[in-house]
């Protein structure tokens, strides 16, 4: 990647549009970015990084901090970079989110962030994330990788030099993409843990089966079984023990089964004898009961015979009631006709009442509609002028609003001018204080310098010896030696005073520039404020303008509020007029409809009156012919006679049914007595008590055998399940033990956790290979810059075997033949080592990834180097330009300004804004 043209607008200290044509710097070689402190040199790097990746070059500057504080509210903020990659030109343009002036009305609004990338073929990609993805596809690096490889910003040099293994792992992971090895390490660790879990679960399953083994406490194998349950026997011995226990319990089960069969046969004989004895006893009891029942049922049958004869005597009365009921039922239809006429008359009367009520309601509704139509017509006529009044008030409101906005804007400008004046006064006071301090420190420095020089004679005299020539005048006689004052300053005191004085001078210059810039801002603001004030208030003293503006704004607010109330009332009147125009035709049609409905209701009322009179005459004629007043009374009489008939019939049926049942029950009892007598004649007496005692003994014996059999069966079931479970899990455990052994060794190796070995993970091992190649490249430059004294070397053996290692870095001193930590290097030595390492990293990334970065940016101070080291660093950077590589360096060092003739010079004007110019040399 090579930048061709950079355009900056409203970005950092660059308020206006700034263009930098990098093609003027040539295709290769060094160029210098120089200028005042804080002028915006690093901002050029920030702009390139922001254009490519949407972020600044330094991690402490986010995108929302890049809007220029000097840019006007209507000035845009953007960065546009045209760059070449692989022989093709691309243009990327980005704008951060910022506040800008509204296009309509006063105030500001949010300008959303935007991005756009134009390909060599004219194709355009928009949207922030899509441009991020497209730029990375083109140049092949992320912002973090770009910062490490192509743009080495302030503070980044020593980060890689003095990092420990964990820090370098993170750096290399981002640059070389070794995260996939971490994923492999974690996958191995996770799978090993899963195998161990299955292995432990299988072993626990075997222990559960062993703990489930049961045995007879009297068994000779009981002691050995206790040892197995306690975990003292190996799995093979436990399996053998289970086989013996199962063999013994199987034999016991067969023996108990035989005893149970013999007991069952004896029980069958005893139960048969008891059953026969119980049957004879029940037959004897039943015979006695049936004989008594025969006597009772004979007496009951005599009573039932008399009741049946009495019920048969009511048959003639039943026939007479049936004839009476038939006669009454014949006249029921006459009463039905009467009831229909009565219901029809009642319905006509209800309809007549409803018709009268409807007619009265129609009359009231028509009167209300007529009155409402008259009121609405009168109201509509009174609203004719509302539209014209509303338009007149709207024009007046617009004029008042425009005047109020102009006045309020002038008041805000006045307050801003007051704040600017206060800031000017503060800066002037700061300048005066800095000037006084600079003068004071200057006088102190001059006094200490003179006192120090005055004391040099005393220092020289202190070193003279008798009869030895003076190094100044050559005399061997020293009649009166100068004496050193106890209050004389040391050389260090003089240097410290000089440094304080120079720092104060710089602070004075800085505050003077700030006050001067603020004075210009105040003058411009006063001129603009005076012009706006004259336009609004005429020739009024400026100090009276704010109060006059606020008073007029308050007055205008009151007028606008009054006007708003008037307009609201007119709005209501206009809305009411529109509503009446819509409602009046509806109300007129409704009144016409009501007139028609009223005429129809009068006709219907007359027809209903005539029909009701005719039905009343028909009902009166029918009532004179019938005996009972209504059908309900007739039905009650029919129902009473029917009930009487039903009662007589039911009594006859019940009497005959009871007689027949009594006769059948007496016959059944006599038949049962004959069967019981025959059954007793066929059986003999039995010893029931003896058979009962024999059965109880057999039941006790069978219960004991069942209990013992259940115990043996439970042991057989549990131990057979344990034998099968142990056999299955023992085979699985053997396979899991073998799998876990090799998987743990592989996981520990990959994760660097092998006992007694250096803690080097797989990712670290891969990164170490990259690191060794980086160090090979870095040492080519470090040897030149250090005169062959130093080499960087990766530490092969860890200082301890408890923490992660493999990427620690030592410095090898070939002069002293020592090896030590890079943290022991002095400031200048550390800078050279850091620079060499950063350049080695840049070379290795481009070689190993195939990325082409034809430009290198270095933003780092060179002030810690002496002249010789600075010259070597310069030669090293100059050597990077071979192969058409362009290297940009930010520095304040004067020697570099003399060595590098191609420069980007950044200057800050009195207002604090910056400009950059390219000097091609």
Coordinates of C-alpha atoms in Angstrom, one line a residue, residues 430-905:
X430 CA -1.9 34.1 32.4
X431 CA 0.6 35.7 30.0
X432 CA 1.5 38.4 32.5
X433 CA 2.0 35.8 35.3
X434 CA 4.1 33.7 32.9
X435 CA 6.2 36.7 31.9
X436 CA 6.8 37.7 35.5
X437 CA 7.8 34.2 36.3
X438 CA 10.1 34.0 33.3
X439 CA 11.8 37.3 34.3
X440 CA 12.2 36.1 37.9
X441 CA 13.7 32.8 36.8
X442 CA 16.0 34.6 34.3
X443 CA 17.4 36.8 37.0
X444 CA 17.9 33.8 39.2
X445 CA 19.7 31.9 36.4
X446 CA 22.0 35.0 35.6
X447 CA 22.9 35.3 39.3
X448 CA 23.7 31.6 39.7
X449 CA 25.7 31.7 36.4
X450 CA 27.8 34.6 37.6
X451 CA 28.3 33.1 41.1
X452 CA 29.3 29.8 39.5
X453 CA 31.9 31.5 37.2
X454 CA 33.2 33.6 40.1
X455 CA 33.9 30.4 42.1
X456 CA 35.9 28.7 39.3
X457 CA 39.1 30.5 40.6
X458 CA 38.6 29.0 44.1
X459 CA 38.1 25.6 42.6
X460 CA 41.4 26.0 40.6
X461 CA 43.2 27.2 43.7
X462 CA 42.1 24.3 45.7
X463 CA 44.0 22.0 43.3
X464 CA 47.3 23.9 43.3
X465 CA 50.4 22.4 45.0
X466 CA 53.5 24.1 46.4
X467 CA 56.3 24.8 43.9
X468 CA 54.1 23.7 41.0
X469 CA 53.3 26.1 38.2
X470 CA 49.8 27.5 37.9
X471 CA 48.0 26.0 34.9
X472 CA 46.7 29.5 34.1
X473 CA 49.6 31.9 34.6
X474 CA 52.6 29.5 35.0
X475 CA 53.8 31.0 38.3
X476 CA 55.1 28.7 41.0
X477 CA 54.5 31.3 43.7
X478 CA 50.9 31.7 45.0
X479 CA 50.9 34.6 47.6
X480 CA 47.1 34.7 48.0
X481 CA 44.9 31.8 47.0
X482 CA 41.3 32.2 46.1
X483 CA 38.8 30.6 48.5
X484 CA 35.7 28.6 47.6
X485 CA 32.5 30.1 49.0
X486 CA 30.2 27.8 51.0
X487 CA 27.1 29.3 49.2
X488 CA 28.5 28.8 45.7
X489 CA 26.1 27.0 43.3
X490 CA 27.1 23.8 41.7
X491 CA 27.1 23.1 37.9
X492 CA 24.0 21.0 38.4
X493 CA 22.3 23.9 40.2
X494 CA 23.1 26.2 37.2
X495 CA 21.8 23.6 34.7
X496 CA 18.6 23.1 36.7
X497 CA 18.1 26.9 36.9
X498 CA 18.7 27.2 33.1
X499 CA 16.1 24.5 32.4
X500 CA 13.5 26.2 34.6
X501 CA 14.2 29.5 32.9
X502 CA 13.9 28.0 29.4
X503 CA 10.7 26.2 30.4
X504 CA 9.2 29.4 31.7
X505 CA 10.2 31.2 28.4
X506 CA 8.4 28.5 26.4
X507 CA 5.3 28.8 28.6
X508 CA 5.4 32.7 28.2
X509 CA 5.5 32.3 24.4
X510 CA 2.7 29.8 24.5
X511 CA 0.4 32.0 26.6
X512 CA 1.3 35.0 24.4
X513 CA 0.2 33.1 21.3
X514 CA -3.0 32.0 23.0
X515 CA -3.9 35.5 24.1
X516 CA -3.1 36.9 20.7
X517 CA -5.3 34.3 19.0
X518 CA -8.1 35.0 21.4
X519 CA -7.8 38.8 20.8
X520 CA -8.3 38.2 17.1
X521 CA -11.4 36.0 17.8
X522 CA -12.9 38.7 20.1
X523 CA -12.3 41.4 17.5
X524 CA -14.0 39.4 14.8
X525 CA -16.9 38.6 17.1
X526 CA -17.3 42.2 18.1
X527 CA -17.4 43.4 14.5
X528 CA -20.0 40.8 13.6
X529 CA -22.1 41.6 16.7
X530 CA -22.0 45.4 15.9
X531 CA -23.2 44.8 12.4
X532 CA -26.1 42.6 13.5
X533 CA -27.0 45.1 16.3
X534 CA -27.1 48.0 13.9
X535 CA -29.5 46.1 11.5
X536 CA -31.9 45.4 14.4
X537 CA -31.7 48.3 16.8
X538 CA -29.9 51.1 14.8
X539 CA -27.0 53.1 16.5
X540 CA -27.3 51.7 20.0
X541 CA -24.3 51.3 22.4
X542 CA -23.2 47.6 22.3
X543 CA -23.5 47.3 26.1
X544 CA -27.2 48.1 26.0
X545 CA -28.0 45.6 23.2
X546 CA -28.3 42.4 25.3
X547 CA -30.8 44.0 27.7
X548 CA -32.8 45.6 24.9
X549 CA -32.8 42.3 23.0
X550 CA -34.1 40.4 26.0
X551 CA -36.8 43.0 26.7
X552 CA -38.0 43.0 23.1
X553 CA -37.9 39.1 23.0
X554 CA -40.1 39.0 26.2
X555 CA -42.5 41.6 24.6
X556 CA -42.6 39.5 21.3
X557 CA -43.3 36.3 23.3
X558 CA -46.3 38.0 25.0
X559 CA -47.6 39.2 21.6
X560 CA -47.2 35.8 20.1
X561 CA -49.0 34.1 23.0
X562 CA -52.0 36.6 22.6
X563 CA -52.0 36.0 18.9
X564 CA -51.9 32.2 19.4
X565 CA -55.0 32.4 21.6
X566 CA -56.8 34.4 18.9
X567 CA -55.8 32.0 16.2
X568 CA -56.9 29.0 18.2
X569 CA -60.4 30.5 18.5
X570 CA -60.5 31.2 14.8
X571 CA -59.3 27.7 14.1
X572 CA -62.2 26.4 16.2
X573 CA -64.7 28.7 14.3
X574 CA -63.4 27.5 10.9
X575 CA -63.7 23.9 12.0
X576 CA -67.2 24.5 13.3
X577 CA -68.2 26.2 9.9
X578 CA -67.0 23.1 8.0
X579 CA -68.8 20.8 10.3
X580 CA -72.1 22.8 9.9
X581 CA -71.8 22.7 6.1
X582 CA -71.6 19.0 6.3
X583 CA -74.4 18.6 8.9
X584 CA -77.1 20.9 7.5
X585 CA -78.1 18.8 4.5
X586 CA -78.3 15.7 6.7
X587 CA -80.5 17.5 9.2
X588 CA -82.9 18.8 6.4
X589 CA -83.2 15.2 5.0
X590 CA -83.8 13.8 8.5
X591 CA -86.7 16.3 9.1
X592 CA -88.3 15.2 5.8
X593 CA -88.0 11.6 6.7
X594 CA -89.6 12.2 10.1
X595 CA -92.7 13.8 8.4
X596 CA -93.2 10.7 6.3
X597 CA -92.8 8.4 9.2
X598 CA -95.4 10.4 11.3
X599 CA -98.0 10.1 8.5
X600 CA -97.5 6.4 8.3
X601 CA -97.8 6.0 12.1
X602 CA -101.2 7.7 12.1
X603 CA -102.6 5.4 9.5
X604 CA -101.3 2.3 11.3
X605 CA -102.9 3.5 14.6
X606 CA -106.3 3.7 13.0
X607 CA -106.1 0.2 11.6
X608 CA -105.1 -1.3 14.9
X609 CA -108.0 0.3 16.8
X610 CA -110.6 -1.2 14.4
X611 CA -109.1 -4.7 14.6
X612 CA -108.9 -4.7 18.5
X613 CA -112.7 -3.7 18.7
X614 CA -113.7 -6.7 16.5
X615 CA -111.7 -9.3 18.5
X616 CA -113.2 -8.1 21.8
X617 CA -116.7 -8.9 20.5
X618 CA -115.8 -12.4 19.4
X619 CA -114.3 -13.3 22.8
X620 CA -117.4 -12.2 24.7
X621 CA -119.7 -14.4 22.5
X622 CA -117.5 -17.6 23.1
X623 CA -117.3 -17.1 26.9
X624 CA -121.2 -17.3 27.2
X625 CA -121.3 -20.8 25.7
X626 CA -118.7 -22.6 28.0
X627 CA -119.3 -24.1 31.6
X628 CA -115.8 -23.5 33.0
X629 CA -114.2 -20.1 33.0
X630 CA -111.1 -21.3 31.1
X631 CA -109.2 -24.4 29.8
X632 CA -106.9 -24.4 32.9
X633 CA -109.9 -25.0 35.2
X634 CA -111.2 -27.7 32.8
X635 CA -107.8 -29.5 32.8
X636 CA -107.6 -29.5 36.5
X637 CA -110.9 -31.3 36.7
X638 CA -109.8 -33.9 34.1
X639 CA -106.6 -34.4 35.9
X640 CA -108.3 -35.0 39.3
X641 CA -110.5 -37.7 37.8
X642 CA -107.6 -39.3 35.9
X643 CA -105.6 -39.5 39.2
X644 CA -108.5 -41.1 41.0
X645 CA -108.7 -43.7 38.2
X646 CA -104.9 -44.4 38.2
X647 CA -105.0 -44.8 42.0
X648 CA -107.6 -47.5 41.8
X649 CA -105.8 -49.3 38.9
X650 CA -102.5 -49.2 40.8
X651 CA -104.0 -50.6 44.0
X652 CA -105.4 -53.6 42.0
X653 CA -102.0 -54.2 40.2
X654 CA -100.0 -54.0 43.5
X655 CA -102.4 -56.4 45.3
X656 CA -102.2 -59.1 42.5
X657 CA -98.4 -58.7 42.1
X658 CA -97.9 -59.1 45.9
X659 CA -100.1 -62.2 46.0
X660 CA -98.2 -63.9 43.1
X661 CA -94.8 -63.0 44.6
X662 CA -95.8 -64.4 48.0
X663 CA -97.0 -67.7 46.5
X664 CA -93.7 -68.1 44.5
X665 CA -91.5 -67.3 47.5
X666 CA -93.2 -69.9 49.7
X667 CA -92.7 -72.6 46.9
X668 CA -88.9 -71.6 46.7
X669 CA -88.4 -72.0 50.5
X670 CA -90.1 -75.5 50.5
X671 CA -87.8 -76.6 47.6
X672 CA -84.7 -75.4 49.4
X673 CA -85.7 -77.4 52.6
X674 CA -86.0 -80.6 50.5
X675 CA -82.4 -80.0 48.9
X676 CA -80.7 -79.4 52.3
X677 CA -82.2 -82.5 53.8
X678 CA -80.9 -84.6 50.9
X679 CA -77.4 -82.9 51.2
X680 CA -77.1 -83.7 54.9
X681 CA -78.0 -87.3 54.3
X682 CA -75.1 -87.8 51.9
X683 CA -72.2 -86.3 54.2
X684 CA -70.6 -87.4 57.6
X685 CA -69.2 -85.4 60.6
X686 CA -65.5 -84.2 60.4
X687 CA -62.8 -83.0 63.1
X688 CA -62.8 -79.4 62.1
X689 CA -60.5 -78.1 64.9
X690 CA -57.8 -80.7 64.2
X691 CA -57.8 -79.8 60.5
X692 CA -57.7 -76.1 61.4
X693 CA -54.6 -76.5 63.6
X694 CA -52.9 -78.6 60.8
X695 CA -53.6 -75.8 58.2
X696 CA -52.1 -73.1 60.4
X697 CA -48.9 -75.1 60.9
X698 CA -48.6 -75.6 57.1
X699 CA -49.2 -71.8 56.5
X700 CA -46.5 -70.9 58.9
X701 CA -44.1 -73.3 57.3
X702 CA -45.0 -72.0 53.8
X703 CA -44.5 -68.4 54.9
X704 CA -41.0 -69.2 56.2
X705 CA -40.1 -71.0 53.0
X706 CA -41.4 -68.0 50.9
X707 CA -39.4 -65.5 52.9
X708 CA -36.2 -67.5 52.6
X709 CA -36.8 -68.0 48.8
X710 CA -37.5 -64.3 48.3
X711 CA -34.2 -63.4 50.1
X712 CA -32.2 -65.9 48.0
X713 CA -34.0 -64.7 44.8
X714 CA -33.2 -61.0 45.6
X715 CA -29.6 -61.9 46.1
X716 CA -29.5 -63.8 42.8
X717 CA -31.2 -60.9 40.9
X718 CA -28.9 -58.2 42.4
X719 CA -25.7 -60.2 42.0
X720 CA -26.5 -61.3 38.4
X721 CA -27.1 -57.6 37.5
X722 CA -23.9 -56.7 39.2
X723 CA -22.0 -59.4 37.4
X724 CA -23.3 -58.3 34.0
X725 CA -22.8 -54.6 34.7
X726 CA -19.2 -55.0 36.0
X727 CA -18.4 -57.1 32.9
X728 CA -19.7 -54.5 30.5
X729 CA -18.1 -51.5 32.3
X730 CA -14.8 -53.2 33.0
X731 CA -14.3 -53.6 29.2
X732 CA -15.3 -50.0 28.6
X733 CA -13.1 -48.7 31.4
X734 CA -10.1 -50.5 29.9
X735 CA -10.6 -48.8 26.6
X736 CA -11.2 -45.4 28.2
X737 CA -8.0 -45.7 30.3
X738 CA -6.0 -46.2 27.2
X739 CA -7.7 -43.4 25.3
X740 CA -7.4 -41.0 28.2
X741 CA -3.6 -41.7 28.6
X742 CA -2.7 -40.7 25.1
X743 CA -5.2 -37.8 24.9
X744 CA -4.0 -36.3 28.1
X745 CA -0.4 -36.5 26.9
X746 CA -1.4 -34.8 23.7
X747 CA -3.4 -32.1 25.4
X748 CA -0.7 -31.4 28.0
X749 CA 1.8 -31.2 25.2
X750 CA -0.3 -28.8 23.2
X751 CA -1.3 -26.7 26.2
X752 CA 2.2 -26.6 27.7
X753 CA 1.3 -28.3 30.9
X754 CA 3.6 -31.3 30.8
X755 CA 4.9 -32.0 34.3
X756 CA 8.6 -31.2 34.6
X757 CA 8.8 -29.5 31.2
X758 CA 8.8 -25.8 30.0
X759 CA 5.4 -24.3 29.8
X760 CA 5.3 -23.9 26.0
X761 CA 1.9 -24.1 24.3
X762 CA 1.4 -25.2 20.7
X763 CA 0.4 -21.6 19.7
X764 CA 3.5 -20.3 21.4
X765 CA 5.7 -22.9 19.7
X766 CA 4.3 -21.8 16.3
X767 CA 4.7 -18.1 17.3
X768 CA 8.3 -18.8 18.4
X769 CA 9.1 -19.9 14.8
X770 CA 7.8 -16.5 13.6
X771 CA 9.6 -14.7 16.4
X772 CA 13.0 -16.4 15.6
X773 CA 12.6 -15.2 12.0
X774 CA 11.7 -11.7 13.2
X775 CA 14.8 -11.6 15.5
X776 CA 17.0 -12.8 12.6
X777 CA 15.8 -9.8 10.5
X778 CA 15.9 -7.4 13.5
X779 CA 19.5 -8.4 14.4
X780 CA 20.8 -7.5 11.0
X781 CA 19.9 -3.9 11.8
X782 CA 20.6 -3.9 15.5
X783 CA 24.2 -5.1 14.9
X784 CA 24.8 -2.1 12.6
X785 CA 23.1 0.4 14.9
X786 CA 25.0 -0.9 18.0
X787 CA 28.4 -1.4 16.3
X788 CA 28.2 -5.1 16.6
X789 CA 27.7 -5.1 20.3
X790 CA 24.1 -6.3 20.7
X791 CA 21.9 -9.2 19.4
X792 CA 18.3 -10.0 20.4
X793 CA 17.8 -13.6 21.3
X794 CA 14.7 -15.6 22.3
X795 CA 15.1 -17.3 25.7
X796 CA 15.1 -21.0 25.1
X797 CA 14.7 -22.1 28.7
X798 CA 12.1 -20.8 31.1
X799 CA 13.1 -19.1 34.3
X800 CA 10.7 -21.4 36.1
X801 CA 8.3 -24.2 35.1
X802 CA 5.2 -22.7 36.7
X803 CA 4.3 -19.9 34.2
X804 CA 3.9 -19.9 30.4
X805 CA 7.2 -19.3 28.6
X806 CA 8.7 -19.5 25.1
X807 CA 8.5 -15.9 23.9
X808 CA 10.8 -14.1 26.5
X809 CA 13.5 -11.9 25.0
X810 CA 17.1 -11.4 26.2
X811 CA 19.9 -9.1 24.9
X812 CA 23.3 -10.6 24.1
X813 CA 26.2 -8.2 24.8
X814 CA 29.1 -9.5 22.6
X815 CA 31.6 -7.0 24.2
X816 CA 30.9 -8.1 27.8
X817 CA 30.0 -11.6 26.7
X818 CA 26.8 -11.5 28.8
X819 CA 23.2 -12.3 28.4
X820 CA 20.6 -10.3 30.2
X821 CA 16.9 -9.1 30.1
X822 CA 16.0 -6.5 27.5
X823 CA 14.5 -4.5 30.4
X824 CA 18.1 -3.6 31.6
X825 CA 18.8 -1.6 28.4
X826 CA 19.3 2.2 28.8
X827 CA 16.9 4.6 27.1
X828 CA 18.9 5.0 23.9
X829 CA 19.8 1.3 23.7
X830 CA 16.2 0.4 24.2
X831 CA 15.1 2.7 21.4
X832 CA 17.6 1.1 19.0
X833 CA 16.6 -2.4 20.0
X834 CA 12.8 -1.5 19.8
X835 CA 13.3 0.1 16.3
X836 CA 15.2 -2.9 15.0
X837 CA 12.5 -5.3 16.4
X838 CA 9.7 -3.3 14.9
X839 CA 11.4 -3.2 11.5
X840 CA 12.1 -6.9 11.7
X841 CA 8.4 -7.6 12.5
X842 CA 7.3 -5.4 9.5
X843 CA 9.6 -7.4 7.2
X844 CA 8.5 -10.8 8.4
X845 CA 4.8 -10.0 8.2
X846 CA 5.2 -8.9 4.6
X847 CA 7.3 -11.9 3.7
X848 CA 5.1 -14.5 5.4
X849 CA 1.7 -13.1 4.4
X850 CA 2.4 -11.7 0.9
X851 CA 1.1 -8.3 1.9
X852 CA 2.7 -5.4 0.0
X853 CA 3.2 -2.2 2.1
X854 CA 5.4 0.1 0.1
X855 CA 5.2 2.8 2.8
X856 CA 6.4 2.8 6.4
X857 CA 5.5 5.5 8.9
X858 CA 7.5 6.0 12.1
X859 CA 6.2 8.4 14.8
X860 CA 8.7 8.2 17.6
X861 CA 11.1 10.7 19.3
X862 CA 14.9 10.3 18.6
X863 CA 15.9 12.7 21.4
X864 CA 17.3 9.9 23.6
X865 CA 20.1 9.1 21.1
X866 CA 23.6 10.6 20.9
X867 CA 24.9 11.8 17.6
X868 CA 26.5 8.5 16.7
X869 CA 23.5 6.4 17.6
X870 CA 21.2 8.9 15.8
X871 CA 23.4 8.6 12.7
X872 CA 23.2 4.7 12.8
X873 CA 19.4 4.9 13.3
X874 CA 19.2 7.2 10.3
X875 CA 21.3 4.9 8.1
X876 CA 19.1 2.0 9.2
X877 CA 15.9 3.8 8.2
X878 CA 17.5 4.9 5.0
X879 CA 18.3 1.3 4.2
X880 CA 14.6 0.5 4.4
X881 CA 14.0 2.5 1.3
X882 CA 15.6 0.0 -1.0
X883 CA 13.1 -1.6 -3.4
X884 CA 10.9 1.5 -3.9
X885 CA 9.9 1.8 -0.3
X886 CA 9.0 5.3 1.1
X887 CA 9.6 5.9 4.8
X888 CA 8.0 8.8 6.7
X889 CA 9.5 9.9 10.1
X890 CA 8.2 12.3 12.7
X891 CA 11.0 14.1 14.6
X892 CA 12.1 17.4 16.2
X893 CA 15.8 16.5 16.1
X894 CA 17.7 19.1 14.3
X895 CA 20.3 16.7 12.8
X896 CA 17.5 14.8 11.1
X897 CA 16.2 18.0 9.6
X898 CA 19.6 18.6 8.1
X899 CA 20.0 15.0 6.8
X900 CA 16.5 14.6 5.3
X901 CA 15.7 17.3 2.7
X902 CA 12.2 16.0 1.7
X903 CA 9.8 17.2 4.4
X904 CA 6.2 17.8 5.3
X905 CA 6.3 21.0 7.3

